[in-house]
PDB file of C-alpha atoms and ligand atoms in Angstrom:
ATOM      1  CA  MET A   1      98.422  81.566  86.833  1.00  0.00           C
ATOM      2  CA  THR A   2     100.601  83.013  89.592  1.00  0.00           C
ATOM      3  CA  SER A   3     100.059  81.296  92.951  1.00  0.00           C
ATOM      4  CA  ALA A   4      99.470  83.460  96.012  1.00  0.00           C
ATOM      5  CA  VAL A   5     102.432  85.217  97.628  1.00  0.00           C
ATOM      6  CA  SER A   6     103.285  83.656 100.994  1.00  0.00           C
ATOM      7  CA  GLN A   7     102.807  85.767 104.123  1.00  0.00           C
ATOM      8  CA  ILE A   8     105.205  86.006 107.056  1.00  0.00           C
ATOM      9  CA  GLU A   9     104.086  86.934 110.546  1.00  0.00           C
ATOM     10  CA  LEU A  10     106.327  89.570 112.122  1.00  0.00           C
ATOM     11  CA  ASN A  11     106.984  89.858 115.872  1.00  0.00           C
ATOM     12  CA  SER A  12     104.450  92.731 115.876  1.00  0.00           C
ATOM     13  CA  SER A  13     101.796  90.118 114.873  1.00  0.00           C
ATOM     14  CA  VAL A  14     101.421  91.958 111.557  1.00  0.00           C
ATOM     15  CA  SER A  15     101.724  89.873 108.367  1.00  0.00           C
ATOM     16  CA  ILE A  16     104.012  90.928 105.522  1.00  0.00           C
ATOM     17  CA  PRO A  17     103.907  89.506 101.975  1.00  0.00           C
ATOM     18  CA  GLN A  18     107.199  87.609 101.724  1.00  0.00           C
ATOM     19  CA  LEU A  19     107.848  89.052  98.282  1.00  0.00           C
ATOM     20  CA  GLY A  20     107.538  92.764  97.589  1.00  0.00           C
ATOM     21  CA  PHE A  21     108.680  95.387  95.126  1.00  0.00           C
ATOM     22  CA  GLY A  22     111.596  97.804  95.696  1.00  0.00           C
ATOM     23  CA  VAL A  23     112.004 101.214  94.078  1.00  0.00           C
ATOM     24  CA  PHE A  24     115.657 102.112  94.736  1.00  0.00           C
ATOM     25  CA  LEU A  25     117.045 104.058  91.754  1.00  0.00           C
ATOM     26  CA  VAL A  26     113.659 104.275  90.079  1.00  0.00           C
ATOM     27  CA  ASP A  27     113.661 107.787  88.651  1.00  0.00           C
ATOM     28  CA  PRO A  28     110.937 109.928  90.247  1.00  0.00           C
ATOM     29  CA  ALA A  29     109.692 110.674  86.708  1.00  0.00           C
ATOM     30  CA  ASP A  30     109.087 106.949  86.141  1.00  0.00           C
ATOM     31  CA  THR A  31     108.038 105.897  89.639  1.00  0.00           C
ATOM     32  CA  GLN A  32     104.282 106.367  89.387  1.00  0.00           C
ATOM     33  CA  ARG A  33     104.092 104.301  86.192  1.00  0.00           C
ATOM     34  CA  VAL A  34     106.444 101.629  87.554  1.00  0.00           C
ATOM     35  CA  VAL A  35     104.564 101.267  90.864  1.00  0.00           C
ATOM     36  CA  GLU A  36     101.180 101.259  89.136  1.00  0.00           C
ATOM     37  CA  ASP A  37     102.503  98.437  86.934  1.00  0.00           C
ATOM     38  CA  ALA A  38     103.762  96.569  89.999  1.00  0.00           C
ATOM     39  CA  LEU A  39     100.376  96.847  91.704  1.00  0.00           C
ATOM     40  CA  ALA A  40      98.613  95.842  88.479  1.00  0.00           C
ATOM     41  CA  VAL A  41     100.679  92.661  88.117  1.00  0.00           C
ATOM     42  CA  GLY A  42      99.860  91.784  91.728  1.00  0.00           C
ATOM     43  CA  TYR A  43     102.499  93.136  94.145  1.00  0.00           C
ATOM     44  CA  ARG A  44     100.999  94.190  97.476  1.00  0.00           C
ATOM     45  CA  HIS A  45     104.219  95.053  99.295  1.00  0.00           C
ATOM     46  CA  LEU A  46     106.207  98.156  98.315  1.00  0.00           C
ATOM     47  CA  ASP A  47     109.605  99.277  99.614  1.00  0.00           C
ATOM     48  CA  THR A  48     110.744 102.886  99.285  1.00  0.00           C
ATOM     49  CA  ALA A  49     112.887 105.295 101.337  1.00  0.00           C
ATOM     50  CA  THR A  50     113.077 109.027 101.890  1.00  0.00           C
ATOM     51  CA  GLY A  51     116.545 108.817 100.352  1.00  0.00           C
ATOM     52  CA  TYR A  52     115.123 107.452  97.075  1.00  0.00           C
ATOM     53  CA  ASN A  53     113.307 110.775  96.470  1.00  0.00           C
ATOM     54  CA  ASN A  54     110.241 109.005  95.137  1.00  0.00           C
ATOM     55  CA  GLU A  55     107.891 108.701  98.113  1.00  0.00           C
ATOM     56  CA  ALA A  56     105.384 111.180  96.628  1.00  0.00           C
ATOM     57  CA  GLU A  57     105.241 109.213  93.375  1.00  0.00           C
ATOM     58  CA  VAL A  58     104.775 105.928  95.246  1.00  0.00           C
ATOM     59  CA  GLY A  59     101.852 107.490  97.125  1.00  0.00           C
ATOM     60  CA  ALA A  60     100.366 108.814  93.874  1.00  0.00           C
ATOM     61  CA  ALA A  61     100.599 105.349  92.330  1.00  0.00           C
ATOM     62  CA  ILE A  62      98.819 103.776  95.302  1.00  0.00           C
ATOM     63  CA  ARG A  63      95.955 106.257  94.985  1.00  0.00           C
ATOM     64  CA  ALA A  64      95.743 105.911  91.190  1.00  0.00           C
ATOM     65  CA  SER A  65      95.817 102.102  91.341  1.00  0.00           C
ATOM     66  CA  GLY A  66      92.463 101.749  93.048  1.00  0.00           C
ATOM     67  CA  VAL A  67      93.949  99.066  95.302  1.00  0.00           C
ATOM     68  CA  PRO A  68      92.623  99.662  98.839  1.00  0.00           C
ATOM     69  CA  ARG A  69      95.249 101.117 101.180  1.00  0.00           C
ATOM     70  CA  GLU A  70      94.735  98.305 103.680  1.00  0.00           C
ATOM     71  CA  ASP A  71      95.619  95.712 101.023  1.00  0.00           C
ATOM     72  CA  ILE A  72      99.093  97.224 100.575  1.00  0.00           C
ATOM     73  CA  PHE A  73     102.092  96.768 102.863  1.00  0.00           C
ATOM     74  CA  LEU A  74     104.209  99.903 102.553  1.00  0.00           C
ATOM     75  CA  THR A  75     107.710 100.442 103.916  1.00  0.00           C
ATOM     76  CA  THR A  76     109.749 103.616 103.949  1.00  0.00           C
ATOM     77  CA  LYS A  77     113.017 104.518 105.682  1.00  0.00           C
ATOM     78  CA  LEU A  78     114.487 107.360 107.711  1.00  0.00           C
ATOM     79  CA  ARG A  79     117.346 109.242 106.069  1.00  0.00           C
ATOM     80  CA  ASN A  80     120.786 109.020 107.644  1.00  0.00           C
ATOM     81  CA  ASP A  81     120.984 112.725 108.486  1.00  0.00           C
ATOM     82  CA  HIS A  82     117.844 112.674 110.668  1.00  0.00           C
ATOM     83  CA  HIS A  83     118.883 110.306 113.467  1.00  0.00           C
ATOM     84  CA  LYS A  84     118.815 112.809 116.330  1.00  0.00           C
ATOM     85  CA  ALA A  85     115.649 112.463 118.414  1.00  0.00           C
ATOM     86  CA  ARG A  86     114.624 116.052 117.660  1.00  0.00           C
ATOM     87  CA  ASP A  87     114.789 115.395 113.883  1.00  0.00           C
ATOM     88  CA  VAL A  88     113.011 112.042 113.707  1.00  0.00           C
ATOM     89  CA  GLU A  89     109.409 113.226 114.232  1.00  0.00           C
ATOM     90  CA  GLY A  90     109.720 115.845 111.473  1.00  0.00           C
ATOM     91  CA  ALA A  91     111.260 113.364 109.048  1.00  0.00           C
ATOM     92  CA  PHE A  92     108.554 110.801 109.778  1.00  0.00           C
ATOM     93  CA  SER A  93     105.754 113.358 109.305  1.00  0.00           C
ATOM     94  CA  ARG A  94     107.276 114.564 106.042  1.00  0.00           C
ATOM     95  CA  SER A  95     107.307 110.982 104.736  1.00  0.00           C
ATOM     96  CA  LEU A  96     103.631 110.528 105.614  1.00  0.00           C
ATOM     97  CA  ASP A  97     102.844 113.897 103.981  1.00  0.00           C
ATOM     98  CA  ALA A  98     104.786 113.041 100.808  1.00  0.00           C
ATOM     99  CA  LEU A  99     103.048 109.673 100.581  1.00  0.00           C
ATOM    100  CA  GLU A 100      99.705 111.305 101.542  1.00  0.00           C
ATOM    101  CA  LEU A 101      99.087 108.478 103.990  1.00  0.00           C
ATOM    102  CA  ASP A 102      98.181 108.489 107.654  1.00  0.00           C
ATOM    103  CA  TYR A 103     100.130 105.369 108.621  1.00  0.00           C
ATOM    104  CA  LEU A 104     103.042 103.247 107.468  1.00  0.00           C
ATOM    105  CA  ASP A 105     103.094  99.488 107.614  1.00  0.00           C
ATOM    106  CA  LEU A 106     106.810  99.533 108.349  1.00  0.00           C
ATOM    107  CA  TYR A 107     109.295 102.295 109.139  1.00  0.00           C
ATOM    108  CA  LEU A 108     113.016 101.480 109.062  1.00  0.00           C
ATOM    109  CA  ILE A 109     116.199 103.159 110.224  1.00  0.00           C
ATOM    110  CA  HIS A 110     117.986 103.078 106.855  1.00  0.00           C
ATOM    111  CA  TRP A 111     121.583 102.768 108.192  1.00  0.00           C
ATOM    112  CA  PRO A 112     122.994 102.508 111.724  1.00  0.00           C
ATOM    113  CA  MET A 113     125.533 105.313 111.133  1.00  0.00           C
ATOM    114  CA  PRO A 114     127.590 104.001 114.082  1.00  0.00           C
ATOM    115  CA  ALA A 115     130.172 106.775 113.963  1.00  0.00           C
ATOM    116  CA  ASN A 116     127.409 109.256 114.810  1.00  0.00           C
ATOM    117  CA  GLY A 117     126.114 107.034 117.589  1.00  0.00           C
ATOM    118  CA  PHE A 118     122.469 108.166 117.647  1.00  0.00           C
ATOM    119  CA  TYR A 119     120.590 105.052 116.601  1.00  0.00           C
ATOM    120  CA  VAL A 120     119.391 104.197 120.118  1.00  0.00           C
ATOM    121  CA  GLU A 121     117.695 107.594 120.496  1.00  0.00           C
ATOM    122  CA  THR A 122     116.378 107.256 116.938  1.00  0.00           C
ATOM    123  CA  TRP A 123     114.821 103.943 117.902  1.00  0.00           C
ATOM    124  CA  ARG A 124     113.172 105.405 121.025  1.00  0.00           C
ATOM    125  CA  ALA A 125     111.445 107.926 118.729  1.00  0.00           C
ATOM    126  CA  PHE A 126     110.390 105.055 116.446  1.00  0.00           C
ATOM    127  CA  GLU A 127     108.807 103.364 119.480  1.00  0.00           C
ATOM    128  CA  THR A 128     106.484 106.383 119.865  1.00  0.00           C
ATOM    129  CA  PHE A 129     105.239 105.982 116.253  1.00  0.00           C
ATOM    130  CA  LEU A 130     104.379 102.386 117.047  1.00  0.00           C
ATOM    131  CA  ALA A 131     102.583 103.418 120.228  1.00  0.00           C
ATOM    132  CA  ASP A 132     100.438 106.053 118.481  1.00  0.00           C
ATOM    133  CA  GLY A 133      99.607 103.744 115.560  1.00  0.00           C
ATOM    134  CA  ARG A 134     101.242 105.803 112.812  1.00  0.00           C
ATOM    135  CA  ALA A 135     103.646 102.900 112.202  1.00  0.00           C
ATOM    136  CA  LYS A 136     102.204  99.388 112.388  1.00  0.00           C
ATOM    137  CA  SER A 137     105.705  97.914 112.701  1.00  0.00           C
ATOM    138  CA  ILE A 138     109.219  99.317 113.116  1.00  0.00           C
ATOM    139  CA  GLY A 139     112.512  97.853 112.027  1.00  0.00           C
ATOM    140  CA  VAL A 140     116.071  98.522 110.990  1.00  0.00           C
ATOM    141  CA  SER A 141     118.255  98.189 107.938  1.00  0.00           C
ATOM    142  CA  ASN A 142     121.956  97.489 107.473  1.00  0.00           C
ATOM    143  CA  PHE A 143     122.454  96.763 111.184  1.00  0.00           C
ATOM    144  CA  LEU A 144     125.336  94.480 112.192  1.00  0.00           C
ATOM    145  CA  VAL A 145     125.139  92.158 115.212  1.00  0.00           C
ATOM    146  CA  PRO A 146     126.786  94.671 117.621  1.00  0.00           C
ATOM    147  CA  HIS A 147     124.266  97.352 116.594  1.00  0.00           C
ATOM    148  CA  LEU A 148     121.374  94.960 117.192  1.00  0.00           C
ATOM    149  CA  GLU A 149     122.827  93.864 120.537  1.00  0.00           C
ATOM    150  CA  LYS A 150     123.012  97.477 121.700  1.00  0.00           C
ATOM    151  CA  LEU A 151     119.452  98.164 120.570  1.00  0.00           C
ATOM    152  CA  LEU A 152     118.108  95.036 122.277  1.00  0.00           C
ATOM    153  CA  ALA A 153     119.952  95.879 125.489  1.00  0.00           C
ATOM    154  CA  GLU A 154     118.904  99.537 125.693  1.00  0.00           C
ATOM    155  CA  THR A 155     115.365  99.710 124.269  1.00  0.00           C
ATOM    156  CA  ASP A 156     112.008  97.960 124.666  1.00  0.00           C
ATOM    157  CA  ILE A 157     110.822  96.934 121.205  1.00  0.00           C
ATOM    158  CA  VAL A 158     112.581  94.281 119.108  1.00  0.00           C
ATOM    159  CA  PRO A 159     112.835  95.329 115.432  1.00  0.00           C
ATOM    160  CA  VAL A 160     110.516  93.268 113.226  1.00  0.00           C
ATOM    161  CA  VAL A 161     113.069  93.041 110.416  1.00  0.00           C
ATOM    162  CA  ASN A 162     116.635  93.894 109.564  1.00  0.00           C
ATOM    163  CA  GLN A 163     116.782  94.707 105.850  1.00  0.00           C
ATOM    164  CA  VAL A 164     120.295  93.885 104.665  1.00  0.00           C
ATOM    165  CA  GLU A 165     122.305  93.136 101.554  1.00  0.00           C
ATOM    166  CA  LEU A 166     121.747  89.433 100.891  1.00  0.00           C
ATOM    167  CA  HIS A 167     122.109  87.334  97.739  1.00  0.00           C
ATOM    168  CA  PRO A 168     123.841  84.052  96.811  1.00  0.00           C
ATOM    169  CA  ILE A 169     127.301  85.677  96.814  1.00  0.00           C
ATOM    170  CA  PHE A 170     126.756  87.298 100.246  1.00  0.00           C
ATOM    171  CA  GLN A 171     124.503  85.101 102.350  1.00  0.00           C
ATOM    172  CA  GLN A 172     124.855  86.656 105.834  1.00  0.00           C
ATOM    173  CA  ARG A 173     124.652  83.331 107.715  1.00  0.00           C
ATOM    174  CA  LYS A 174     125.823  84.599 111.146  1.00  0.00           C
ATOM    175  CA  LEU A 175     123.513  87.599 111.016  1.00  0.00           C
ATOM    176  CA  ARG A 176     120.581  85.378 109.992  1.00  0.00           C
ATOM    177  CA  GLU A 177     121.273  83.097 112.960  1.00  0.00           C
ATOM    178  CA  PHE A 178     121.247  86.098 115.291  1.00  0.00           C
ATOM    179  CA  HIS A 179     117.955  87.290 113.779  1.00  0.00           C
ATOM    180  CA  ALA A 180     116.372  83.857 114.209  1.00  0.00           C
ATOM    181  CA  LYS A 181     117.398  83.737 117.865  1.00  0.00           C
ATOM    182  CA  HIS A 182     115.764  87.100 118.568  1.00  0.00           C
ATOM    183  CA  GLY A 183     112.566  86.949 116.487  1.00  0.00           C
ATOM    184  CA  ILE A 184     113.831  89.412 113.870  1.00  0.00           C
ATOM    185  CA  ARG A 185     112.997  88.534 110.261  1.00  0.00           C
ATOM    186  CA  THR A 186     115.666  88.840 107.606  1.00  0.00           C
ATOM    187  CA  GLU A 187     114.770  90.996 104.602  1.00  0.00           C
ATOM    188  CA  ALA A 188     117.075  90.942 101.576  1.00  0.00           C
ATOM    189  CA  TRP A 189     117.974  94.034  99.612  1.00  0.00           C
ATOM    190  CA  GLY A 190     119.756  93.505  96.317  1.00  0.00           C
ATOM    191  CA  PRO A 191     118.293  89.981  96.261  1.00  0.00           C
ATOM    192  CA  LEU A 192     119.318  89.563  92.614  1.00  0.00           C
ATOM    193  CA  GLY A 193     122.758  91.020  93.248  1.00  0.00           C
ATOM    194  CA  GLN A 194     121.689  94.251  91.503  1.00  0.00           C
ATOM    195  CA  GLY A 195     122.862  92.658  88.254  1.00  0.00           C
ATOM    196  CA  LYS A 196     126.468  93.144  89.469  1.00  0.00           C
ATOM    197  CA  TYR A 197     127.336  89.446  89.451  1.00  0.00           C
ATOM    198  CA  ASP A 198     126.696  87.070  86.612  1.00  0.00           C
ATOM    199  CA  LEU A 199     124.304  85.122  88.831  1.00  0.00           C
ATOM    200  CA  PHE A 200     121.942  84.335  85.990  1.00  0.00           C
ATOM    201  CA  GLY A 201     124.773  82.907  83.848  1.00  0.00           C
ATOM    202  CA  MET A 202     126.030  80.519  86.542  1.00  0.00           C
ATOM    203  CA  PRO A 203     125.707  76.885  85.430  1.00  0.00           C
ATOM    204  CA  THR A 204     124.140  75.735  88.731  1.00  0.00           C
ATOM    205  CA  ILE A 205     121.438  78.411  88.565  1.00  0.00           C
ATOM    206  CA  GLN A 206     120.867  77.793  84.870  1.00  0.00           C
ATOM    207  CA  ALA A 207     120.510  74.046  85.482  1.00  0.00           C
ATOM    208  CA  ALA A 208     117.853  74.613  88.164  1.00  0.00           C
ATOM    209  CA  ALA A 209     116.051  77.079  85.884  1.00  0.00           C
ATOM    210  CA  LYS A 210     116.010  74.523  83.086  1.00  0.00           C
ATOM    211  CA  ALA A 211     114.789  71.752  85.396  1.00  0.00           C
ATOM    212  CA  HIS A 212     111.800  73.846  86.503  1.00  0.00           C
ATOM    213  CA  ASP A 213     111.226  75.591  83.165  1.00  0.00           C
ATOM    214  CA  VAL A 214     111.666  79.031  84.745  1.00  0.00           C
ATOM    215  CA  GLN A 215     114.118  81.938  84.418  1.00  0.00           C
ATOM    216  CA  PRO A 216     117.380  82.143  86.455  1.00  0.00           C
ATOM    217  CA  ALA A 217     116.091  85.203  88.362  1.00  0.00           C
ATOM    218  CA  GLN A 218     113.133  83.122  89.514  1.00  0.00           C
ATOM    219  CA  VAL A 219     115.488  80.441  90.836  1.00  0.00           C
ATOM    220  CA  VAL A 220     117.395  83.033  92.873  1.00  0.00           C
ATOM    221  CA  LEU A 221     114.175  84.455  94.319  1.00  0.00           C
ATOM    222  CA  ARG A 222     112.894  80.964  95.095  1.00  0.00           C
ATOM    223  CA  TRP A 223     116.140  80.216  96.977  1.00  0.00           C
ATOM    224  CA  HIS A 224     115.569  83.311  99.137  1.00  0.00           C
ATOM    225  CA  LEU A 225     111.952  82.389  99.830  1.00  0.00           C
ATOM    226  CA  GLN A 226     112.839  78.826 100.801  1.00  0.00           C
ATOM    227  CA  THR A 227     115.468  80.122 103.262  1.00  0.00           C
ATOM    228  CA  GLY A 228     112.666  82.139 104.911  1.00  0.00           C
ATOM    229  CA  THR A 229     113.909  85.530 103.753  1.00  0.00           C
ATOM    230  CA  ILE A 230     111.657  88.429 102.752  1.00  0.00           C
ATOM    231  CA  VAL A 231     112.624  89.757  99.286  1.00  0.00           C
ATOM    232  CA  ILE A 232     111.956  93.018  97.449  1.00  0.00           C
ATOM    233  CA  PRO A 233     113.360  92.701  93.900  1.00  0.00           C
ATOM    234  CA  LYS A 234     113.200  95.711  91.630  1.00  0.00           C
ATOM    235  CA  SER A 235     112.610  95.996  87.914  1.00  0.00           C
ATOM    236  CA  ASN A 236     111.305  98.816  85.730  1.00  0.00           C
ATOM    237  CA  SER A 237     110.066  96.267  83.190  1.00  0.00           C
ATOM    238  CA  ARG A 238     106.524  95.012  83.629  1.00  0.00           C
ATOM    239  CA  GLU A 239     107.477  91.662  82.123  1.00  0.00           C
ATOM    240  CA  ARG A 240     110.265  91.124  84.679  1.00  0.00           C
ATOM    241  CA  MET A 241     108.037  92.352  87.517  1.00  0.00           C
ATOM    242  CA  ALA A 242     105.539  89.652  86.602  1.00  0.00           C
ATOM    243  CA  GLN A 243     108.304  87.061  86.275  1.00  0.00           C
ATOM    244  CA  ASN A 244     109.753  87.950  89.694  1.00  0.00           C
ATOM    245  CA  LEU A 245     106.323  87.581  91.296  1.00  0.00           C
ATOM    246  CA  ASP A 246     105.628  84.243  89.630  1.00  0.00           C
ATOM    247  CA  VAL A 247     107.767  82.159  91.986  1.00  0.00           C
ATOM    248  CA  PHE A 248     105.162  80.380  94.081  1.00  0.00           C
ATOM    249  CA  GLY A 249     104.319  77.576  91.654  1.00  0.00           C
ATOM    250  CA  PHE A 250     107.550  75.546  91.935  1.00  0.00           C
ATOM    251  CA  GLU A 251     109.970  74.421  94.617  1.00  0.00           C
ATOM    252  CA  LEU A 252     113.744  73.884  94.549  1.00  0.00           C
ATOM    253  CA  ASN A 253     114.807  70.501  95.871  1.00  0.00           C
ATOM    254  CA  LEU A 254     117.423  70.070  98.613  1.00  0.00           C
ATOM    255  CA  ASP A 255     120.251  69.531  96.104  1.00  0.00           C
ATOM    256  CA  GLU A 256     119.333  72.679  94.168  1.00  0.00           C
ATOM    257  CA  MET A 257     119.221  74.665  97.435  1.00  0.00           C
ATOM    258  CA  ALA A 258     122.605  73.220  98.469  1.00  0.00           C
ATOM    259  CA  VAL A 259     124.390  74.241  95.268  1.00  0.00           C
ATOM    260  CA  ILE A 260     123.158  77.821  95.686  1.00  0.00           C
ATOM    261  CA  ASP A 261     124.140  77.757  99.381  1.00  0.00           C
ATOM    262  CA  ALA A 262     127.626  76.806  98.167  1.00  0.00           C
ATOM    263  CA  LEU A 263     127.946  80.000  96.062  1.00  0.00           C
ATOM    264  CA  ASP A 264     128.517  82.143  99.178  1.00  0.00           C
ATOM    265  CA  GLU A 265     131.746  84.161  98.962  1.00  0.00           C
ATOM    266  CA  ASN A 266     130.843  86.379 101.931  1.00  0.00           C
ATOM    267  CA  ARG A 267     131.461  89.325  99.598  1.00  0.00           C
ATOM    268  CA  ARG A 268     129.504  92.570  99.835  1.00  0.00           C
ATOM    269  CA  MET A 269     128.651  94.697  96.826  1.00  0.00           C
ATOM    270  CA  GLY A 270     127.417  97.650  98.926  1.00  0.00           C
ATOM    271  CA  GLY A 271     128.849  99.736 101.752  1.00  0.00           C
ATOM    272  CA  ASN A 272     129.961  98.236 105.064  1.00  0.00           C
ATOM    273  CA  PRO A 273     127.554  99.273 107.845  1.00  0.00           C
ATOM    274  CA  ALA A 274     130.440  99.296 110.336  1.00  0.00           C
ATOM    275  CA  GLU A 275     131.154 102.679 108.792  1.00  0.00           C
ATOM    276  CA  ASN A 276     128.857 105.610 108.180  1.00  0.00           C
ATOM    277  CA  ASN A 277     127.236 105.445 104.749  1.00  0.00           C
TER     278      ASN A 277
HETATM  279  P1  LIG B 301     117.988  93.854  92.856  1.00  0.00           P
HETATM  280  O1  LIG B 301     118.884  92.769  93.330  1.00  0.00           O
HETATM  281  O2  LIG B 301     116.531  93.742  93.083  1.00  0.00           O
HETATM  282  O3  LIG B 301     118.341  94.032  91.333  1.00  0.00           O
HETATM  283  C1  LIG B 301     117.637  94.891  90.514  1.00  0.00           C
HETATM  284  C2  LIG B 301     118.170  94.741  89.103  1.00  0.00           C
HETATM  285  O4  LIG B 301     118.085  93.375  88.703  1.00  0.00           O
HETATM  286  C3  LIG B 301     117.264  95.486  88.120  1.00  0.00           C
HETATM  287  O5  LIG B 301     117.703  96.795  87.955  1.00  0.00           O
HETATM  288  C4  LIG B 301     117.405  94.659  86.857  1.00  0.00           C
HETATM  289  O6  LIG B 301     118.537  95.117  86.156  1.00  0.00           O
HETATM  290  C5  LIG B 301     117.703  93.281  87.352  1.00  0.00           C
HETATM  291  N1  LIG B 301     116.501  92.391  87.264  1.00  0.00           N
HETATM  292  C6  LIG B 301     115.363  92.449  87.988  1.00  0.00           C
HETATM  293  N2  LIG B 301     114.524  91.455  87.667  1.00  0.00           N
HETATM  294  C7  LIG B 301     115.149  90.739  86.706  1.00  0.00           C
HETATM  295  C8  LIG B 301     114.787  89.579  85.964  1.00  0.00           C
HETATM  296  N3  LIG B 301     113.634  88.940  86.168  1.00  0.00           N
HETATM  297  N4  LIG B 301     115.673  89.126  85.049  1.00  0.00           N
HETATM  298  C9  LIG B 301     116.848  89.740  84.846  1.00  0.00           C
HETATM  299  N5  LIG B 301     117.255  90.836  85.520  1.00  0.00           N
HETATM  300  C10 LIG B 301     116.409  91.334  86.449  1.00  0.00           C
HETATM  301  O7  LIG B 301     118.567  95.226  93.493  1.00  0.00           O
HETATM  302  P2  LIG B 301     118.004  96.477  94.261  1.00  0.00           P
HETATM  303  O8  LIG B 301     116.988  97.209  93.485  1.00  0.00           O
HETATM  304  O9  LIG B 301     119.179  97.250  94.730  1.00  0.00           O
HETATM  305  O10 LIG B 301     117.327  95.848  95.557  1.00  0.00           O
HETATM  306  C11 LIG B 301     115.933  95.654  95.673  1.00  0.00           C
HETATM  307  C12 LIG B 301     115.326  96.688  96.589  1.00  0.00           C
HETATM  308  O11 LIG B 301     115.959  96.656  97.874  1.00  0.00           O
HETATM  309  C13 LIG B 301     115.543  98.151  96.154  1.00  0.00           C
HETATM  310  O12 LIG B 301     114.750  98.519  95.066  1.00  0.00           O
HETATM  311  C14 LIG B 301     115.231  98.877  97.441  1.00  0.00           C
HETATM  312  O13 LIG B 301     113.839  98.957  97.659  1.00  0.00           O
HETATM  313  C15 LIG B 301     115.892  97.962  98.455  1.00  0.00           C
HETATM  314  N6  LIG B 301     117.268  98.395  98.800  1.00  0.00           N
HETATM  315  C16 LIG B 301     117.515  98.741 100.083  1.00  0.00           C
HETATM  316  C17 LIG B 301     118.776  99.137 100.473  1.00  0.00           C
HETATM  317  C18 LIG B 301     119.017  99.499 101.898  1.00  0.00           C
HETATM  318  O14 LIG B 301     120.089 100.051 102.204  1.00  0.00           O
HETATM  319  N7  LIG B 301     118.100  99.222 102.790  1.00  0.00           N
HETATM  320  C19 LIG B 301     119.841  99.198  99.540  1.00  0.00           C
HETATM  321  C20 LIG B 301     119.554  98.831  98.218  1.00  0.00           C
HETATM  322  C21 LIG B 301     118.282  98.416  97.866  1.00  0.00           C
END
């Protein structure tokens, strides 16, 4: 039987399940079925974005699942073309309408878009959603240290998370240190490397999988969890969803953690947030 998913307390005092389910590139036509499956196998943390074009289907799945709203931690993200203060309220309301929900557990700025230079005013609008209770927590995604420094210097609320590309080939050590110093939790997108690296074929990961009688993907997720990172792996297959959730019944030892730590090549697979996305 799957052991319970660990919870992490955010700087908003809200708890987030450390392992959730992401729906990037899940076709809107498949999303309701996929999210209903995820809820049925036991996920209680869902990660979508306005840019994924599947918020409505995520909301429909939540309602169809019968799982009480308050048992689900739901994140969505502001699109990059709505950063100006005057656009943020409308974008936020449209997300709530599409989801048919009256609050979000977490609302994120999807990308800093530094060349546009609006993210500080975007964040001030986010602070109003926190104040009126329509967002229980607010955070950012794909922010680099200079973006976080500017936000911390010019606004009042510290983001609860920074959701960034993070996997064994790109481990983001400096950014994680900055987060730890400022009470920001690290959340990994692409935690399995989006299947773009042969992570699961690597001898070190295969050896750990064999030692614990689990699958290589479970080893990679376990490594994230033991480093304190929040993870949101995605799969359209119910079998893999269940496998990815079943990572709380074993623990990697220090040597197994160290060999995965040593895989870091500081190499991104996605866009560089220093530039507009
Ligand atoms: P991921 O690392 O979770 O990889 C997903 C792919 O891994 C799947 O398509 C599947 O091919 C494979 N996979 C999943 N489980 C497996 C298993 N048990 N065995 C073998 N293969 C398996 O990549 P992702 O979907 O890009 O990232 C996860 C989530 O992060 C997204 O769904 C989305 O919610 C979020 N995300 C956010 C951003 C951002 O800019 N904030 C960017 C990308 C993704």
